[in-house]
Coordinates of C-alpha atoms in Angstrom, one line a residue:
M1 CA -12.7 -8.0 17.2
V2 CA -14.0 -10.1 20.1
E3 CA -16.8 -7.3 20.7
R4 CA -17.8 -7.6 17.1
K5 CA -18.0 -11.5 17.2
G6 CA -20.2 -10.8 20.6
R7 CA -22.5 -8.5 18.8
A8 CA -22.7 -11.1 15.7
G9 CA -23.5 -14.1 18.3
T10 CA -26.1 -12.4 20.0
R11 CA -27.8 -11.0 16.6
R12 CA -27.5 -14.7 15.4
R13 CA -29.3 -15.9 18.4
W14 CA -32.2 -13.5 18.3
M15 CA -32.6 -14.4 14.7
V16 CA -32.9 -18.2 15.6
T17 CA -35.4 -17.3 18.2
G18 CA -37.4 -15.1 15.8
L19 CA -37.5 -17.9 13.2
T20 CA -38.5 -20.6 15.6
L21 CA -41.5 -18.5 17.3
L22 CA -42.4 -17.8 13.4
A23 CA -42.8 -21.6 12.4
F24 CA -44.5 -22.0 15.8
I25 CA -47.2 -19.5 14.9
I26 CA -47.6 -20.0 11.3
G27 CA -47.4 -24.2 11.5
P28 CA -50.4 -25.1 13.5
L29 CA -52.5 -21.8 11.9
L30 CA -52.3 -23.2 8.9
T31 CA -53.0 -26.5 9.8
T32 CA -55.9 -25.6 12.0
L33 CA -57.3 -23.5 8.9
A34 CA -57.0 -26.3 6.4
F35 CA -58.4 -29.0 8.6
G36 CA -61.4 -26.6 9.8
V37 CA -62.5 -25.9 6.1
V38 CA -62.5 -29.5 5.5
G39 CA -64.6 -30.3 8.5
V40 CA -67.1 -27.2 7.4
L41 CA -67.5 -28.8 3.9
I42 CA -67.9 -32.4 5.3
S43 CA -70.6 -30.6 7.9
D44 CA -72.4 -28.9 5.2
G45 CA -72.6 -32.1 2.9
T46 CA -71.1 -30.6 0.0
P47 CA -71.2 -33.3 -3.0
E48 CA -67.4 -32.8 -3.4
M49 CA -66.7 -34.3 0.0
A50 CA -69.1 -37.1 -0.5
G51 CA -66.6 -39.8 -1.2
F52 CA -64.1 -38.3 1.7
P53 CA -62.8 -41.5 3.7
Y54 CA -62.6 -39.4 7.2
S55 CA -65.2 -38.7 9.6
E56 CA -65.3 -35.1 11.6
Q57 CA -63.7 -37.0 14.8
Q58 CA -60.9 -38.8 13.0
L59 CA -60.3 -35.2 11.3
R60 CA -59.8 -33.8 14.7
T61 CA -57.6 -36.7 15.4
M62 CA -55.6 -36.2 12.7
M63 CA -55.0 -32.6 13.1
A64 CA -54.1 -33.1 16.8
I65 CA -51.4 -35.3 15.7
D66 CA -50.5 -33.0 13.0
V67 CA -49.8 -30.2 15.3
A68 CA -47.9 -32.3 17.6
L69 CA -45.7 -33.4 15.1
G70 CA -45.3 -29.7 13.8
L71 CA -44.1 -28.8 17.2
V72 CA -41.7 -31.8 17.3
A73 CA -40.3 -30.0 14.1
V74 CA -40.4 -26.8 15.3
G75 CA -38.6 -28.0 18.6
L76 CA -35.8 -29.4 16.1
L77 CA -35.8 -26.1 14.2
P78 CA -32.8 -24.6 16.8
V79 CA -30.8 -27.6 16.2
A80 CA -31.0 -27.2 12.6
L81 CA -30.3 -23.6 12.5
R82 CA -27.3 -24.0 14.3
R83 CA -23.9 -22.8 12.5
A84 CA -20.4 -23.0 13.2
P85 CA -18.7 -19.8 14.6
E86 CA -17.0 -17.3 12.1
S87 CA -13.8 -18.0 13.7
Q88 CA -13.7 -21.6 11.8
L89 CA -14.3 -20.2 8.3
L90 CA -11.6 -20.9 5.9
E91 CA -10.7 -19.0 2.7
S92 CA -9.4 -20.8 -0.7
G93 CA -6.4 -19.5 -2.2
D94 CA -7.9 -17.8 -5.1
R95 CA -10.6 -16.2 -2.8
S96 CA -13.7 -17.6 -4.9
E97 CA -14.6 -20.4 -2.5
V98 CA -15.4 -20.3 1.2
F99 CA -16.1 -23.3 3.3
Q100 CA -17.5 -23.7 6.5
L101 CA -15.1 -26.1 8.7
K102 CA -16.9 -28.2 11.8
E103 CA -20.2 -27.6 10.9
P104 CA -22.4 -29.5 13.4
V105 CA -23.8 -32.5 11.7
S106 CA -26.9 -32.8 14.0
A107 CA -28.1 -29.4 12.4
L108 CA -28.2 -31.5 8.8
I109 CA -29.8 -34.6 11.0
A110 CA -32.5 -32.2 12.6
A111 CA -33.3 -30.7 9.0
L112 CA -33.6 -34.3 7.6
V113 CA -35.9 -35.3 10.4
I114 CA -38.2 -32.3 9.7
G115 CA -38.3 -33.2 6.0
L116 CA -39.7 -36.8 7.2
L117 CA -42.3 -35.2 9.6
V118 CA -43.6 -33.2 6.8
T119 CA -45.0 -36.5 5.6
A120 CA -47.6 -36.5 8.0
S121 CA -47.3 -33.0 9.6
S122 CA -48.4 -30.2 7.4
S123 CA -47.7 -27.9 10.4
A124 CA -44.1 -29.0 10.0
F125 CA -44.1 -27.2 6.5
P126 CA -42.7 -23.6 7.8
A127 CA -40.0 -25.4 9.6
W128 CA -39.1 -27.4 6.9
F129 CA -39.1 -24.6 4.6
I130 CA -36.7 -22.6 7.3
A131 CA -34.2 -25.3 7.8
I132 CA -33.9 -25.9 3.8
V133 CA -32.8 -22.3 3.7
S134 CA -30.4 -22.5 6.4
I135 CA -28.9 -25.8 5.1
C136 CA -28.5 -24.5 1.6
S137 CA -27.1 -21.2 2.6
R138 CA -24.0 -23.0 4.2
G139 CA -22.5 -23.6 0.8
N140 CA -22.0 -27.4 1.8
R141 CA -22.4 -29.5 -1.6
R142 CA -22.9 -32.6 0.4
W143 CA -25.7 -31.5 2.5
I144 CA -27.4 -29.6 -0.2
Y145 CA -27.6 -33.0 -2.2
C146 CA -29.1 -35.1 0.8
I147 CA -32.3 -32.4 0.6
P148 CA -34.0 -33.4 -2.7
P149 CA -34.1 -37.5 -1.7
V150 CA -35.5 -36.8 1.8
A151 CA -38.1 -34.5 -0.1
L152 CA -39.0 -37.1 -2.4
V153 CA -39.5 -39.8 0.4
S154 CA -41.7 -37.4 2.2
V155 CA -43.8 -36.9 -1.1
A156 CA -44.0 -40.6 -1.6
A157 CA -44.6 -41.5 2.0
G158 CA -47.6 -38.7 1.9
F159 CA -49.4 -40.5 -0.6
F160 CA -49.8 -43.8 1.7
V161 CA -50.8 -41.3 5.0
F162 CA -53.4 -39.4 2.6
P163 CA -54.3 -41.2 -0.6
S164 CA -55.6 -39.5 -3.6
G165 CA -58.0 -42.3 -4.3
G166 CA -56.9 -42.7 -7.9
D167 CA -57.6 -38.6 -8.7
L168 CA -54.8 -37.8 -11.0
W169 CA -55.5 -34.1 -10.7
A170 CA -54.7 -34.8 -6.8
T171 CA -51.6 -36.5 -7.5
L172 CA -50.2 -33.9 -9.7
M173 CA -51.0 -31.1 -7.4
A174 CA -49.4 -33.0 -4.2
I175 CA -46.4 -33.5 -6.1
A176 CA -46.1 -30.1 -7.5
L177 CA -46.7 -28.9 -3.9
G178 CA -43.7 -30.9 -2.8
I179 CA -41.5 -29.9 -5.3
A180 CA -42.5 -26.0 -4.9
I181 CA -42.1 -26.4 -1.0
T182 CA -38.5 -27.9 -1.6
A183 CA -37.3 -26.2 -4.6
L184 CA -38.1 -22.6 -3.3
P185 CA -36.3 -22.2 -0.2
M186 CA -33.6 -24.1 -1.8
V187 CA -33.2 -21.6 -4.4
I188 CA -33.6 -18.7 -1.5
G189 CA -30.7 -20.7 0.5
L190 CA -28.6 -20.9 -2.2
L191 CA -29.0 -17.1 -3.2
R192 CA -28.0 -16.3 0.3
W193 CA -24.9 -18.5 0.3
S194 CA -23.8 -16.8 -2.9
R195 CA -24.2 -13.5 -1.5
R196 CA -22.2 -14.5 1.6
R197 CA -19.4 -15.8 -0.2
Q198 CA -19.3 -12.5 -1.9
I199 CA -19.2 -10.5 0.8
R200 CA -16.7 -12.5 2.5
A201 CA -14.6 -12.2 -0.9
L202 CA -15.1 -8.3 -0.9
R203 CA -13.8 -8.7 2.8
S204 CA -10.8 -10.5 1.6
E205 CA -9.9 -8.2 -1.0
A206 CA -10.6 -5.2 1.3
A207 CA -7.9 -6.5 3.8
T208 CA -5.9 -7.2 1.5
A209 CA -6.0 -3.7 0.1
R210 CA -5.4 -2.4 3.5
R211 CA -2.3 -4.5 3.9
E212 CA -1.2 -3.6 0.4
A213 CA -1.9 0.1 1.5
E214 CA 0.2 -0.2 4.9
A215 CA 3.2 -1.8 2.8
L216 CA 3.2 1.0 0.6
V217 CA 3.1 3.7 3.2
R218 CA 5.8 1.8 4.7
A219 CA 7.9 1.9 1.3
E220 CA 7.0 5.5 1.0
Q221 CA 8.6 6.2 4.3
A222 CA 11.5 4.1 3.7
R223 CA 11.9 6.2 0.4
V224 CA 11.6 9.7 2.0
A225 CA 14.2 8.6 4.8
K226 CA 16.4 7.3 1.8
T227 CA 15.8 10.3 0.0
R228 CA 16.6 12.2 3.2
A229 CA 19.7 10.9 3.7
E230 CA 21.0 11.2 0.2
E231 CA 20.1 15.0 0.5
R232 CA 22.2 15.2 3.8
T233 CA 24.9 13.6 1.9
R234 CA 24.6 16.1 -0.8
I235 CA 24.4 19.0 1.8
A236 CA 27.6 17.5 3.3
R237 CA 29.3 17.5 0.0
E238 CA 28.2 21.1 -1.0
M239 CA 29.4 22.1 2.6
H240 CA 32.8 20.8 1.7
D241 CA 33.0 22.2 -1.5
T242 CA 32.1 25.8 0.1
L243 CA 33.8 25.7 3.2
S244 CA 37.1 24.2 1.7
H245 CA 37.1 27.1 -0.9
R246 CA 36.6 29.8 1.8
L247 CA 38.9 28.5 4.1
A248 CA 41.6 28.0 1.4
L249 CA 41.3 31.7 0.7
I250 CA 41.5 32.6 4.5
S251 CA 44.7 30.4 4.5
T252 CA 45.9 32.5 1.4
Y253 CA 45.4 35.7 2.8
A254 CA 46.9 34.9 6.6
G255 CA 49.7 33.1 4.6
A256 CA 50.3 36.4 2.6
L257 CA 50.4 38.4 5.8
D258 CA 52.7 35.8 7.2
Y259 CA 55.5 35.7 4.6
R260 CA 55.1 39.3 3.4
E261 CA 57.0 41.6 5.3
D262 CA 57.1 44.8 2.9
L263 CA 53.2 45.4 3.0
D264 CA 52.1 48.6 4.0
R265 CA 49.2 49.1 6.8
D266 CA 46.5 49.7 4.3
T267 CA 47.4 46.7 2.4
V268 CA 47.5 44.7 5.9
R269 CA 44.1 46.3 6.8
S270 CA 42.5 45.4 3.4
T271 CA 43.8 41.8 3.5
A272 CA 42.8 41.5 7.3
R273 CA 39.5 42.9 6.1
L274 CA 39.1 40.1 3.2
V275 CA 40.0 37.5 5.8
Q276 CA 36.9 38.3 8.0
Q277 CA 34.7 39.1 5.1
T278 CA 35.5 35.2 3.8
A279 CA 35.1 33.9 7.5
S280 CA 31.6 35.6 7.7
T281 CA 30.5 34.3 4.7
A282 CA 31.9 30.5 5.8
S283 CA 30.1 31.2 9.0
A284 CA 27.0 32.1 7.1
E285 CA 26.8 29.2 4.6
L286 CA 27.7 26.4 7.7
R287 CA 24.6 27.9 9.4
T288 CA 22.3 27.5 6.1
V289 CA 23.7 24.2 6.2
L290 CA 23.0 23.3 9.8
D291 CA 19.5 24.6 9.2
V292 CA 18.7 22.4 6.1
L293 CA 20.0 19.3 8.6
R294 CA 17.4 20.5 11.0
D295 CA 14.6 19.8 8.7
D296 CA 14.6 23.8 8.5
P297 CA 13.0 24.7 4.9
S298 CA 13.2 28.4 5.4
D299 CA 16.5 28.5 3.2
T300 CA 15.5 28.4 -0.6
R301 CA 18.4 30.0 -2.3
P302 CA 19.3 28.3 -5.4
E303 CA 22.6 26.2 -5.7
P304 CA 25.4 28.2 -7.7
D305 CA 25.9 27.6 -11.2
L306 CA 28.3 28.8 -14.1
T307 CA 26.4 32.0 -14.3
L308 CA 28.6 33.0 -11.3
A309 CA 31.9 31.6 -12.6
D310 CA 33.4 35.0 -13.2
G311 CA 32.8 36.1 -9.6
L312 CA 34.3 33.2 -8.3
L313 CA 37.4 33.7 -10.5
E314 CA 37.3 37.4 -9.4
E315 CA 36.9 36.4 -6.0
M316 CA 40.3 34.1 -6.3
R317 CA 42.0 37.0 -8.1
S318 CA 41.5 39.3 -5.4
T319 CA 44.0 37.2 -3.2
G320 CA 46.9 37.8 -6.0
I321 CA 46.5 34.7 -8.0
R322 CA 46.9 34.9 -11.8
I323 CA 44.1 33.0 -13.5
D324 CA 44.1 32.6 -17.0
V325 CA 40.9 31.5 -18.7
V326 CA 40.6 30.5 -22.2
V327 CA 36.9 29.6 -23.7
D328 CA 36.8 27.4 -26.7
R329 CA 33.0 26.3 -26.9
P330 CA 29.8 27.9 -27.4
P331 CA 28.6 30.6 -24.5
L332 CA 28.5 28.7 -21.2
S333 CA 25.2 30.4 -20.2
E334 CA 23.5 27.7 -22.5
V335 CA 24.7 24.9 -20.7
P336 CA 21.7 23.2 -18.9
D337 CA 21.3 23.7 -15.3
T338 CA 22.1 20.4 -13.9
A339 CA 25.3 20.5 -16.1
S340 CA 26.1 23.9 -15.2
R341 CA 25.7 23.5 -11.3
A342 CA 27.9 20.7 -11.5
L343 CA 30.5 22.5 -13.5
Y344 CA 30.8 25.2 -11.3
R345 CA 31.2 22.8 -8.3
M346 CA 34.0 20.9 -10.2
L347 CA 35.8 24.5 -11.2
Q348 CA 35.4 25.8 -7.7
E349 CA 37.1 22.3 -5.9
A350 CA 39.8 22.6 -8.8
L351 CA 40.9 26.1 -7.9
T352 CA 40.2 25.5 -4.0
N353 CA 42.6 22.4 -4.5
A354 CA 45.3 24.6 -6.5
V355 CA 45.3 27.3 -3.8
K356 CA 45.6 24.7 -0.7
H357 CA 48.6 22.9 -2.6
A358 CA 50.1 25.5 -4.6
P359 CA 49.4 29.2 -3.0
G360 CA 50.2 31.4 -5.1
A361 CA 51.0 29.4 -8.3
P362 CA 48.9 30.9 -11.4
I363 CA 46.1 28.6 -12.5
A364 CA 45.0 27.9 -16.1
V365 CA 41.3 27.2 -16.8
R366 CA 40.2 26.2 -20.1
W367 CA 36.6 25.3 -21.4
Q368 CA 36.0 23.4 -24.5
G369 CA 33.6 21.3 -26.1
D370 CA 30.4 21.8 -28.4
D371 CA 26.7 21.4 -27.7
D372 CA 26.9 17.7 -26.6
E373 CA 29.5 17.9 -24.2
V374 CA 31.9 20.4 -21.9
H375 CA 35.6 20.0 -21.2
L376 CA 37.0 21.5 -18.1
T377 CA 40.7 21.6 -17.6
V378 CA 42.3 23.1 -14.8
T379 CA 46.1 23.2 -14.3
N380 CA 48.6 24.7 -11.7
P381 CA 52.3 24.0 -11.4
L382 CA 53.4 22.2 -8.3
P383 CA 55.4 23.8 -5.5
G384 CA 59.1 23.4 -6.6
S385 CA 58.5 23.2 -9.9
P386 CA 60.6 25.8 -12.4
S387 CA 57.3 27.1 -13.3
D388 CA 56.2 27.8 -9.6
P389 CA 57.2 31.6 -9.4
R390 CA 57.1 30.9 -5.6
G391 CA 60.0 28.6 -6.0
T392 CA 59.4 26.0 -3.1
G393 CA 56.5 27.6 -2.0
R394 CA 54.6 26.0 1.1
G395 CA 51.5 24.4 0.9
I396 CA 48.6 24.5 3.5
G397 CA 46.1 22.0 4.5
Q398 CA 46.0 18.1 4.0
R399 CA 45.0 16.5 0.8
S400 CA 41.3 17.2 -0.4
G401 CA 40.4 13.4 -1.1
F402 CA 36.8 13.8 -0.5
G403 CA 36.2 16.8 -2.4
L404 CA 37.6 15.2 -5.8
I405 CA 35.8 11.9 -5.0
G406 CA 32.9 13.9 -4.9
L407 CA 33.5 15.5 -8.1
D408 CA 33.6 12.4 -9.9
E409 CA 30.4 11.2 -8.0
R410 CA 28.6 14.3 -9.4
A411 CA 30.0 13.7 -13.1
R412 CA 29.2 10.2 -13.1
A413 CA 25.8 10.8 -12.1
L414 CA 25.4 13.0 -15.1
G415 CA 27.3 10.7 -17.5
G416 CA 30.7 12.2 -17.3
N417 CA 33.8 11.7 -15.7
V418 CA 36.8 13.7 -14.0
R419 CA 40.3 12.6 -13.8
T420 CA 43.2 13.9 -12.4
T421 CA 47.0 13.5 -13.3
K422 CA 49.9 14.7 -11.5
T423 CA 53.5 15.2 -12.7
R424 CA 56.6 16.0 -11.3
D425 CA 55.8 19.7 -12.4
E426 CA 52.4 19.8 -13.0
F427 CA 48.5 19.2 -11.6
R428 CA 45.9 19.0 -13.7
L429 CA 42.1 18.2 -13.5
E430 CA 40.4 17.4 -16.3
A431 CA 36.3 17.1 -16.2
T432 CA 33.9 16.0 -19.0
V433 CA 30.2 16.4 -18.5
P434 CA 27.3 16.0 -21.1
C435 CA 24.9 18.9 -21.8
R436 CA 22.3 17.5 -24.0
S437 CA 18.8 19.2 -22.5

């Protein structure tokens, strides 16, 4: 930023030097040319110059004074071109106006003095032209309003310095010339001011757009972080649902080996093999989740849904648990994917919960509903109840509160609900999930 301002200041100084040099060359050159033409006409005795009131000697004196005053105007021009630094720019709230703060008043005074010098010096015209452009390009209305009165005074005073001798045509030409050398640079200056204001407004809009883009990037990063956190929470819930189920099966197999003393060697080996397979599956699923938590996208396996429900039930039956299933609704394969995945996890958690807290007890699964929603009911007798074939039995593991809470969150996210009831004899899980596509 500092380097850019330094380059802008250097360009500004070179521009002021160039304009001053231009006025220094053009002003005296035009004056010398004009007085030279008049002098030649007088020397040749041209009839049109017969009534001219000045002699050649007087013309030379007037030309010297004219050039001297023009050089004074050129000397004042750098002061008239002085500008406020860019750091003092103030932008209004609607970004449609840009004002200069602390513009040097000396610039206006120098420009007005140059305008008065034009009264007696045609050499000052270029400096006056450049000064008017500079003043009007600042956009300061009060300063702009000062220019026409000075131009009017300059034109009026010119008639006393160079009387027209009552020639109407000469008078009109002088007035037209005064208006032209004032109005033209004013228009140029105002156009420059308008362009500069538009550029600053565009820069301001670009800066605002850049800030908004940065804010959007930050918001997107926050959204991604939030999504990632939610996804990891979902993965943790999936891990609980899966590992809890596998560990419950391992506990069931191990418990059978513990209290069944009548098992033959082949049955013991088969049960031990099931324990090993279940543990290996649980370990593989744990590695999968850990890979995901390390932002490893290599695992793209789909989440299980109701198409795998029969396999889940058969896996549970392989432990010796009796599971009765009743389906009173259209085919489960027609349930939408989101609802199907949620219902699979609900069935899995309900079976796991039953195995953990009532090992060996029969489980009843019932599917009900219609095309709009699915009702899942899973019931199992509690240990020690008359319907428990195991008698008192032994529970394995602690209460799975996280799993049941996770099920309710799943159901609520889909517009459904999960309800659990516990009586002296029975535990019941009832889930309702909308299945409209």
